[in-house]
XYZ file of C-alpha atoms in Angstrom:
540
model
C 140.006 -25.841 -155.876
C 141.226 -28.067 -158.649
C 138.771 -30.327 -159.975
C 139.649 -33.932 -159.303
C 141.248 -35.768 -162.051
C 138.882 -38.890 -161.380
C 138.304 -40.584 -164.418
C 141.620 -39.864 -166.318
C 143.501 -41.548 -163.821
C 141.475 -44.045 -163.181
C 143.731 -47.445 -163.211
C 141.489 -49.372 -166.089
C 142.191 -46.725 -168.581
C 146.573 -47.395 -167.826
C 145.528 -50.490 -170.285
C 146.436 -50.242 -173.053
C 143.308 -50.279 -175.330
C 142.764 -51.830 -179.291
C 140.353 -51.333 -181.732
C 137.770 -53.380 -181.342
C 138.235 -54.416 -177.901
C 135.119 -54.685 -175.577
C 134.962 -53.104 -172.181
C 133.958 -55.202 -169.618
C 130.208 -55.157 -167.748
C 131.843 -54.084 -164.238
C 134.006 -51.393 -165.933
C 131.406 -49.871 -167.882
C 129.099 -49.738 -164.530
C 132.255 -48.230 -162.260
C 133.056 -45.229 -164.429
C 129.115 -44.549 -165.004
C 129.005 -44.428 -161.053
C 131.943 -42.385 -161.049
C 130.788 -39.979 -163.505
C 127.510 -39.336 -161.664
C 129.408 -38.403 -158.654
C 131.380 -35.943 -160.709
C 128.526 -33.966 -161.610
C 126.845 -34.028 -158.524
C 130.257 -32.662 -157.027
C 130.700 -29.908 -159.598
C 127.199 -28.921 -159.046
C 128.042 -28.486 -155.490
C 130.932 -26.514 -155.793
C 129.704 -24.479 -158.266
C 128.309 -21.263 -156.783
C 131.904 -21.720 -154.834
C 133.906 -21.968 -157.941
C 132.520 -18.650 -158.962
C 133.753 -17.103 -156.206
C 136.907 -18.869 -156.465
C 137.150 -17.300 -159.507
C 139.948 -14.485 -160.529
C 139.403 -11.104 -159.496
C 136.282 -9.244 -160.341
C 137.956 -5.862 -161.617
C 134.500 -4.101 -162.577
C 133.947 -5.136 -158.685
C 137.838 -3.656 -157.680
C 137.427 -0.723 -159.699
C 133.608 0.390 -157.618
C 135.337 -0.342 -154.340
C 138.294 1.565 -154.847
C 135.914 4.295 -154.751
C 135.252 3.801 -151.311
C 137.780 6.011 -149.884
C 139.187 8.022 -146.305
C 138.687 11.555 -147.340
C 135.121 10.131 -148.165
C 134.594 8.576 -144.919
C 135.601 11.519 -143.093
C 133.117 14.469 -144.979
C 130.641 12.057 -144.671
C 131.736 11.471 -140.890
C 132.079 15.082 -139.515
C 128.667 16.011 -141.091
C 126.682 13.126 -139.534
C 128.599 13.074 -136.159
C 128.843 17.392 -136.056
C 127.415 19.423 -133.524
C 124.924 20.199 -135.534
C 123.073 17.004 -135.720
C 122.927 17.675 -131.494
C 122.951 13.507 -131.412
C 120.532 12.237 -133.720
C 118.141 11.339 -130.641
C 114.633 10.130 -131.736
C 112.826 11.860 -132.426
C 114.605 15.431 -132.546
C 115.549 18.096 -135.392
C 119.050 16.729 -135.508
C 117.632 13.489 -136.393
C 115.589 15.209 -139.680
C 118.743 16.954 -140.496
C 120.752 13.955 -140.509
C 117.660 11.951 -142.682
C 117.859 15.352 -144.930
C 121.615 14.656 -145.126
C 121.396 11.286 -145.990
C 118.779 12.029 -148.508
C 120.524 14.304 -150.261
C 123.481 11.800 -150.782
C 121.311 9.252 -151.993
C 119.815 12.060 -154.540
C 123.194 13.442 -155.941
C 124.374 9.287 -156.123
C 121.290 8.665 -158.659
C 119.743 6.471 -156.084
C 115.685 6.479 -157.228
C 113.379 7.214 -154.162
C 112.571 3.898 -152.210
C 108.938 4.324 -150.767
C 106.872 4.891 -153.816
C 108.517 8.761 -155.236
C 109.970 9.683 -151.710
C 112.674 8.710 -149.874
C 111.137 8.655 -146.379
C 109.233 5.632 -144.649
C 107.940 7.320 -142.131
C 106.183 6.071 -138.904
C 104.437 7.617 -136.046
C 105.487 7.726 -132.081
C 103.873 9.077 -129.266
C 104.548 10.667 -126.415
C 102.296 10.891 -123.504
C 101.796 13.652 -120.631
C 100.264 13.744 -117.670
C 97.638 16.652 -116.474
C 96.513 15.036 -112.971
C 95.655 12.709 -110.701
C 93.573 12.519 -107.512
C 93.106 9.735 -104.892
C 89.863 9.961 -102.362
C 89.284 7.879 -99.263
C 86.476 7.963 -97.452
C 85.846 11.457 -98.013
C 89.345 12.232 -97.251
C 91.807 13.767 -99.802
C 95.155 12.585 -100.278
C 98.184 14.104 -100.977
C 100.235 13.210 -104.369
C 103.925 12.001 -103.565
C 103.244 11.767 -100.115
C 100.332 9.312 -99.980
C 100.008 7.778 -103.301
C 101.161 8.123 -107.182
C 99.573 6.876 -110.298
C 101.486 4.792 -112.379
C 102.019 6.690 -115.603
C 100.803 3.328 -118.095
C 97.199 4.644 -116.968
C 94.591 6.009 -119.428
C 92.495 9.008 -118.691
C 89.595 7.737 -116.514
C 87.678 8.103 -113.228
C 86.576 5.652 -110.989
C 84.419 4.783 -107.867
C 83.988 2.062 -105.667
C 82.512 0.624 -102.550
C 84.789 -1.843 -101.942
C 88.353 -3.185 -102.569
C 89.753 -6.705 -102.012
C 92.651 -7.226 -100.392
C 94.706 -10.235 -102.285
C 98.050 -10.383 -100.560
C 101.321 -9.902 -102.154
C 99.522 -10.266 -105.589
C 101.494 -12.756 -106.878
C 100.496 -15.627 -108.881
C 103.012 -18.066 -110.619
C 103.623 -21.831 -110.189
C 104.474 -21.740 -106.920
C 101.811 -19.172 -105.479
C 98.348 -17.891 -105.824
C 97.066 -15.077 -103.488
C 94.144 -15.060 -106.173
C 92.493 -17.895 -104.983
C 89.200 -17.742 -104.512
C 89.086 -14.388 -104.613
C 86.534 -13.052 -107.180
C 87.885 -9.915 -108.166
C 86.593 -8.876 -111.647
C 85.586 -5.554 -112.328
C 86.662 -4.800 -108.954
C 89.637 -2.701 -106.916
C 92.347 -4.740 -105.570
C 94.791 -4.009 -102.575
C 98.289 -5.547 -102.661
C 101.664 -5.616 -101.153
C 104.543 -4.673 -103.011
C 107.555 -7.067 -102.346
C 107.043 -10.868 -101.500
C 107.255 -13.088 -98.608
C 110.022 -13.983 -96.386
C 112.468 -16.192 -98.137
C 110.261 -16.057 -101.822
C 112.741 -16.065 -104.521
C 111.710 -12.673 -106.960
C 111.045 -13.454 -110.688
C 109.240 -11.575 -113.189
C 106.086 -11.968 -111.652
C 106.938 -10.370 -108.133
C 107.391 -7.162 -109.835
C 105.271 -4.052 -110.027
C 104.573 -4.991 -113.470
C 104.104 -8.883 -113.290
C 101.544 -8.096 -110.353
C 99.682 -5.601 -112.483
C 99.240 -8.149 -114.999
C 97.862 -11.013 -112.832
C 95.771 -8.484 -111.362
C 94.522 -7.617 -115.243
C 94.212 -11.162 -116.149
C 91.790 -12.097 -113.135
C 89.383 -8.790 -115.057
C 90.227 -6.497 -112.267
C 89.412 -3.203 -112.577
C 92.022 -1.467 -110.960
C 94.916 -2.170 -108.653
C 96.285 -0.130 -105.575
C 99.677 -1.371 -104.424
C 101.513 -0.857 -101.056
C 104.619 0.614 -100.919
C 106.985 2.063 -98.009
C 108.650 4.136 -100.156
C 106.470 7.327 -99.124
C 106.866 10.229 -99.422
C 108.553 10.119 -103.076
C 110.124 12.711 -105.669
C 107.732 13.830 -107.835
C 107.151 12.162 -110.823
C 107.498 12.833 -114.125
C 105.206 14.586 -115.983
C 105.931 13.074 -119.352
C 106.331 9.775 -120.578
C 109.085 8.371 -123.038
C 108.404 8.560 -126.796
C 106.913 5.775 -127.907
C 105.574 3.572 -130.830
C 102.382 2.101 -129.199
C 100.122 5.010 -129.441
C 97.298 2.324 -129.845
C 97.199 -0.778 -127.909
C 95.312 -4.012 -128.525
C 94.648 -4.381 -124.660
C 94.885 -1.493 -122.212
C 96.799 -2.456 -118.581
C 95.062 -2.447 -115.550
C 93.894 0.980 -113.834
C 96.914 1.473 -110.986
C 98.347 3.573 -107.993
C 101.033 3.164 -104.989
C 99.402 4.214 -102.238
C 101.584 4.617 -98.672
C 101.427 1.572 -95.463
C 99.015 4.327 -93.599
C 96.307 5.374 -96.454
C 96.053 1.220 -96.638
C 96.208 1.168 -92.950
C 93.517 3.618 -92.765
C 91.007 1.157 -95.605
C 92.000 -1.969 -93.764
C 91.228 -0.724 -89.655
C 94.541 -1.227 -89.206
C 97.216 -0.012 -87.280
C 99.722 2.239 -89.728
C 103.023 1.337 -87.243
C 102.591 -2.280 -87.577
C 100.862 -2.978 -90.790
C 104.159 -3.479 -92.615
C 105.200 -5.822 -89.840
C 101.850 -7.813 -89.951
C 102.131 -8.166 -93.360
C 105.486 -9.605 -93.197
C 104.329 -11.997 -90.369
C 101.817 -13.488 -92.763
C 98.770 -12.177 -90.443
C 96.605 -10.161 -92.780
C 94.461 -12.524 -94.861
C 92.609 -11.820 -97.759
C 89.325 -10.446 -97.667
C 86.604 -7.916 -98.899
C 87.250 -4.131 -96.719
C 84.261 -1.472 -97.509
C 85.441 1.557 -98.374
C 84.522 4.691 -100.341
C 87.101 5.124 -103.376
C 87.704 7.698 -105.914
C 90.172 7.519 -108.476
C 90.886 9.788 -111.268
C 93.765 10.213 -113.809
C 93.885 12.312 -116.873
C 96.552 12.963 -119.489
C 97.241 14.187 -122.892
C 99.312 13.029 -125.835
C 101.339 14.012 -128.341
C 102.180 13.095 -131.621
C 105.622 12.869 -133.589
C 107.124 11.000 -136.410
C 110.353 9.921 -137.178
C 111.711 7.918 -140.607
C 114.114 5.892 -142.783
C 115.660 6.848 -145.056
C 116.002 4.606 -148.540
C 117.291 4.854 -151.780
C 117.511 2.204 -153.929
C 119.654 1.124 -156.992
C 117.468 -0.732 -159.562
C 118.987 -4.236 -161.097
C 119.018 -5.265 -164.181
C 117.490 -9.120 -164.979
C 116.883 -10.073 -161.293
C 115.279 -6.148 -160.371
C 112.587 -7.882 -158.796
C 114.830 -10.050 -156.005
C 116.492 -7.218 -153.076
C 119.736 -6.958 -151.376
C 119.755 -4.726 -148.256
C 122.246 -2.845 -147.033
C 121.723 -1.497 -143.475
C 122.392 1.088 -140.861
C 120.996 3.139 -137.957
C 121.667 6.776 -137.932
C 119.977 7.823 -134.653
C 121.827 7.791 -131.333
C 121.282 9.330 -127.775
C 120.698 13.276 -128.442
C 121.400 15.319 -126.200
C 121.298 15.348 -122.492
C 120.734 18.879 -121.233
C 123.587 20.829 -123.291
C 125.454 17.721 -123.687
C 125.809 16.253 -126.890
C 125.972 12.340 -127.951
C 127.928 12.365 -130.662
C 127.565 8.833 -131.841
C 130.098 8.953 -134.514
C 131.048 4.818 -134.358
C 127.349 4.433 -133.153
C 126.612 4.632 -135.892
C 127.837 7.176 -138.032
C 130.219 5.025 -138.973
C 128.235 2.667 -140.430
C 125.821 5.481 -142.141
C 128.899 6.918 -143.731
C 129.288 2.936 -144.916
C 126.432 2.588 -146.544
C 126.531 5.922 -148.334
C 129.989 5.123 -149.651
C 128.745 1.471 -150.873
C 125.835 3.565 -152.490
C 128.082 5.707 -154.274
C 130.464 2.672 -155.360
C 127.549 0.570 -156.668
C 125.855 3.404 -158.909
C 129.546 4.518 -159.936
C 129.682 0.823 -161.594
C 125.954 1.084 -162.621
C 127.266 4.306 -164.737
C 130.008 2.091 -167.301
C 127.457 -0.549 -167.523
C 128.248 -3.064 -164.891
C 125.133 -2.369 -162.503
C 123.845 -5.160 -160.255
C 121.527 -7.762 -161.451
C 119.518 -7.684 -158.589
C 118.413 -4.178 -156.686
C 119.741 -2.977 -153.979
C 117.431 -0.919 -151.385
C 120.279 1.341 -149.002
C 118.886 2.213 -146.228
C 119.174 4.081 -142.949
C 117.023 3.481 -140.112
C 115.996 5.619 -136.946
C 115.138 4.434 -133.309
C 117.294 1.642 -133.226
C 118.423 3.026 -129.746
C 114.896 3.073 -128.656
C 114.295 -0.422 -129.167
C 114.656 -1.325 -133.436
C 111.872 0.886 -134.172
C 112.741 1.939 -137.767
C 113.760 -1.074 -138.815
C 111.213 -3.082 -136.558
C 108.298 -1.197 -139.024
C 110.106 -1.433 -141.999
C 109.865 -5.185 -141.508
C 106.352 -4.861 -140.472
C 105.188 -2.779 -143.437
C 107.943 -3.843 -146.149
C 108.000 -1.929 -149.552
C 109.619 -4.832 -151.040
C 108.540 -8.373 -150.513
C 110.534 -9.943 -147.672
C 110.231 -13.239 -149.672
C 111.990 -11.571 -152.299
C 114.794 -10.273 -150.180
C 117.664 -12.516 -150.580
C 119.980 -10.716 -147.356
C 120.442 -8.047 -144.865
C 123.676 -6.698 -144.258
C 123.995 -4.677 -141.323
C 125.897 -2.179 -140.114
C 126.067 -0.688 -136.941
C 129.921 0.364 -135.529
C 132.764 -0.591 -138.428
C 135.142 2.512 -137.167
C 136.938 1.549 -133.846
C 139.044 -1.233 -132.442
C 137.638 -3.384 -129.610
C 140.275 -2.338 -126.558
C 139.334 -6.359 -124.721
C 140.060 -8.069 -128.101
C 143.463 -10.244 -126.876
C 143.885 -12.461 -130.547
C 144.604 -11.792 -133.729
C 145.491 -8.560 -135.687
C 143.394 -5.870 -134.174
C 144.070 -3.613 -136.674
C 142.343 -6.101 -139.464
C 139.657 -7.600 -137.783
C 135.408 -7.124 -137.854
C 133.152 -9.462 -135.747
C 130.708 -11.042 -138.215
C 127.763 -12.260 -136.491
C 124.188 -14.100 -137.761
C 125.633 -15.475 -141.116
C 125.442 -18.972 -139.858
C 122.064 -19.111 -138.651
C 119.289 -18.935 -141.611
C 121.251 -20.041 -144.760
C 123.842 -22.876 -145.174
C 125.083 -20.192 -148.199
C 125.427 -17.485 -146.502
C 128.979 -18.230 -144.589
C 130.591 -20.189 -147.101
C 130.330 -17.101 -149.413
C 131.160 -14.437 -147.079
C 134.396 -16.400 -146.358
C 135.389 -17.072 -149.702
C 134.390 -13.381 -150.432
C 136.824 -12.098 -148.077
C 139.484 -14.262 -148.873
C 139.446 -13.766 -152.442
C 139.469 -9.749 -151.812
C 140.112 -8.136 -148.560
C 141.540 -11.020 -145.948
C 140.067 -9.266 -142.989
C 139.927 -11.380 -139.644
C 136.099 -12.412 -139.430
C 136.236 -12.971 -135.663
C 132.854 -15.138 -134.647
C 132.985 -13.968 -130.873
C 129.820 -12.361 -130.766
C 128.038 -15.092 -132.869
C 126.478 -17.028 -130.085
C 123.252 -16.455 -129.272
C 124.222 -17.288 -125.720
C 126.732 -14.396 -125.547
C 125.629 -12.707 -122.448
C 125.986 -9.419 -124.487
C 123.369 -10.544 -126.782
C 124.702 -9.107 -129.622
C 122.941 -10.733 -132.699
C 119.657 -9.164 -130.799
C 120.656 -5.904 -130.166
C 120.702 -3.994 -134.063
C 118.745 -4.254 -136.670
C 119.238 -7.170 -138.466
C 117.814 -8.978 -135.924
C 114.064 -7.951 -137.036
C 114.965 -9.291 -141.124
C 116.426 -12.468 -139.273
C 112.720 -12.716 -137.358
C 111.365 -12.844 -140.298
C 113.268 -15.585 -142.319
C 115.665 -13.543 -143.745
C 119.176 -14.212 -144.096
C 121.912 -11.763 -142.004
C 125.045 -10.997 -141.562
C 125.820 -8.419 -138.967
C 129.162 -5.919 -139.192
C 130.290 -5.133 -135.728
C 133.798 -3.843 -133.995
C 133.128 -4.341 -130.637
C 133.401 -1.167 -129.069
C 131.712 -1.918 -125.533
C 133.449 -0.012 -123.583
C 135.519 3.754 -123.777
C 133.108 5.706 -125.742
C 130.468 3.708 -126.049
C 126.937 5.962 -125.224
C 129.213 8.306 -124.388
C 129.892 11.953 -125.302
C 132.937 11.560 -126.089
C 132.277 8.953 -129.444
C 133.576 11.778 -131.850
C 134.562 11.262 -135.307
C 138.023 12.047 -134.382
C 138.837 8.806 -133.002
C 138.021 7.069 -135.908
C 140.387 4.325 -137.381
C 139.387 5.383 -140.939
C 141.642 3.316 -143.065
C 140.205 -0.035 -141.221
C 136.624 1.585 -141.603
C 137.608 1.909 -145.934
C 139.026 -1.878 -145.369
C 135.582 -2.995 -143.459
C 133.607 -1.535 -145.826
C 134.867 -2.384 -149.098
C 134.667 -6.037 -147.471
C 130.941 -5.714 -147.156
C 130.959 -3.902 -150.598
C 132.609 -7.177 -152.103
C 130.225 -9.517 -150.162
C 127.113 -7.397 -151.396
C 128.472 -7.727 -154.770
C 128.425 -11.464 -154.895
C 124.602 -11.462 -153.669
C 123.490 -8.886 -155.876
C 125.072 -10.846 -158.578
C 124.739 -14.768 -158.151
C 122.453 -16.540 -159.878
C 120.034 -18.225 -156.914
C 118.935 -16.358 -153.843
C 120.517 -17.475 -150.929
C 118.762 -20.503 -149.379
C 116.366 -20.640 -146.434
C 117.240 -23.586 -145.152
C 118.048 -23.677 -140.917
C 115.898 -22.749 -138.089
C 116.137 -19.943 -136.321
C 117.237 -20.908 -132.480
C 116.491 -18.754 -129.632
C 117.477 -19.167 -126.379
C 115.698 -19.859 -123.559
C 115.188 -16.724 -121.402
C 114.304 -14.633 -124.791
């Protein structure tokens, strides 16, 4: 924008002025005023003016770089057969990483975790070998009078007694621990809750186990009518706890007759008395064995970063993110997971190679930027959840995130605007008071792609701005924006997300836009501000 003609047409100076004419007190006071204002204003506006500015063509040059035959190798490679889904962990999720590590190699991208380009963090998985449940001398049968539950550590236990404490539930509205002393004893519970009880969060298995825990019991049998049962699983889900600060309480579902038999009662109407409200807590004797043993393995799984050094700001980061896991395989079945998120893995690497292209004829960034590709963000953010927790580079000296997780489809529900030139831009509103301003003027100086703000609120019952990996940088004060197309539905987690389907012209467009935007933070003179609160809703 122009800036205002102020003091130039300012009616005192349409005098006409002689030589050796005084200005008056009043006048002299105004246009000091006025003056002040100026420069405050062009102060303001002048990270915006920069922007504003003509054409970059260093900037136009890199991006043009960026291109569909690119996005396509890079595309069929990640998304092939081959890569059997990228499920974490799995050996098509270390041939992808040694895919994406050769790119960042033959770019010139130096090795981002001290000479390698791995960060690599541990998961394990557990397994169990047996488990045995004793009453009173008697011997009960796994899956048709009891099962463990598989959060158990490898133990054996006897006891004497066990305390029966109702339902087990124990919130603002109810305690069925009262007055019971039950540390460092066996408890009996119900599963379920009362007639006309509203369930919450504390009525479940898991919410019972924990007030059970809490009170220093030892270990929990709960009720169920659910008997006989499958057989469990053997195995549990990979995971990243292998070492936990607290371990849960000792716990197994036992059938309405085993607790029949413990109690004296009846097993045909136990359920019934239960339900009536008739069994009161109380101390039963009882002889009690309980045993559970398991093993557990041990995998790994990494990200994958490269980084391009700046050149007087080197110290201060830009990140540019993506996940390159998805669902593996199912049986023979393969998860593709070519939008999610191939797509945005083949982004980054083309922004990788577009950056160090301008690097080569001397127009590098001023401040580095650390590429990188993160595992496990379909098991819960784990890659970039540890980066964050063990950072190579100081978080306080990361300036932004920009993530990228699904830039290669069109949203089939969007009903505005041009879906063929659209992205939903989500977080850049919520940590810096920079951060939109420039990504808007960014846009509209280069690419004019429709920044649709659906997903931005926090209240969206899809949860979006939660749900990739951004969302651990935002937790820790870090300024976001996330790169999204929507893609909900059709193919979504399905096998059929293959890199045939891609829109790859509007994937070039989307990522040359967050090329462009990367550009400007690499290059500006401040780091972005840190200036709003993070909100998050109730119920999170």
């Amino acid at each position: 924008m122009p800036v205002p003609d102020t003091i130039t047409n300012h009616p005192d100076f349409s005098l006409p002025l002689q030589e050796g004419i005084i200005f008056n007190t009043n006048f002299i006071k105004h246009n000091i005023t006025m003056t002040k204002k100026l420069i405050v204003c062009l102060l303001l506006s002048l990270p915006l003016l920069s922007i504003a500015q003509k054409k970059d063509k260093n900037a136009m040059k890199a991006a043009a770089s960026i291109t569909v035959e690119d996005m396509k190798k890079h595309l069929y490679i990640i998304a092939s057969k081959e890569m059997e889904g990228r499920g974490t962990p799995s050996p098509g999720l270390e041939r992808a990483a040694n895919y994406i590590e050769s790119q960042f190699k033959s770019i010139g991208l130096v090795p981002g975790n001290n000479g390698s380009y791995r960060q690599t963090y541990p998961l394990y998985k557990d397994s169990m070998q047996g488990a045995n449940l004793k009453i009173n001398g008697a011997v009960l049968n796994m899956d048709k009078d009891f099962q463990p539950i598989t959060s158990n550590y490898t133990a054996e236990m006897r006891f004497s007694e066990v305390v029966f404490a109702g339902y087990g539930i124990s919130d603002d509205k109810r305690d069925d621990y009262k007055e019971l002393k039950v540390a460092g004893k066996l408890v009996l519970i119900f599963d379920g809750v009362p007639s006309g009880y509203k369930t919450s969060p504390s009525t479940t298995v898991v919410g019972k186990m924990n007030a059970a825990g809490s009170r220093g019991a030892a270990a929990v049998l709960i009720v169920n009518s659910n008997f006989p049962r499958n057989k469990i699983s053997m195995n549990s889900n990979w995971s990243m706890n292998g070492y936990k600060a607290t371990q849960p309480v000792f716990a197994f579902t036992i059938s309405p007759g085993e607790a029949a038999r413990m109690m004296g009662e009846d097993k045909t109407t136990i359920m019934d008395k239960m339900k009536a409200g008739t069994l009161t807590a109380k101390t039963y004797s009882a002889e009690i064995e309980l045993g559970y043993s398991k093993t557990t393995k041990m995998n790994s799984a990494s990200n994958v970063l490269g980084v391009l050094e700046g050149t007087d700001l080197k110290d201060e980061y830009v990140f540019i993110t993506s996940h390159y896991d998805h669902l593996g395989m199912r049986d023979t079945i393969i998860f593709y997971g070519a939008d999610d998120d191939g797509s945005g893995t083949t982004g980054v690497i083309e922004m990788a190679e577009a950056f160090a292209k301008a690097k080569q004829l001397g127009k590098g960034p001023r401040r580095s930027i650390v590429f990188m590709a993160v595992s496990g963000e379909e098991k819960g953010l784990w890659g970039s959840g540890y980066y964050t927790d063990h950072p190579i580079f100081p978080l306080e000296k990361t300036t932004v995130d920009l993530n990228i997780d699904m830039i290669g489809r069109s949203d089939s529900s969007r009903k505005v605007g041009d879906s063929t030139n659209y992205i939903y831009v989500v977080g850049d509103d919520k940590i810096s008071s920079d951060l939109k301003l420039i990504s808007e003027a960014v846009n509209k100086k280069y690419t004019k792609v429709e920044l649709d703000y659906k997903f931005n609120d926090p209240n969206d019952r899809n949860r979006i701005y939660f749900r990739s990996d951004h969302y651990n940088f935002a937790e820790k004060g870090i300024p976001i924006i996330f790169y999204y197309d929507g893609m909900l539905k059709a193919d979504y987690h399905r096998p059929t997300d293959t890199p045939d389907k891609i829109n790859y012209p509007l994937m070039v467009k989307r990522t040359q836009l967050i090329f462009y935007t990367a550009w400007e933070m690499a290059n500006r003179n401040e780091m972005l501000k840190r200036d709003m609160k993070l909100e998050i809703p109730k119920g999170f």
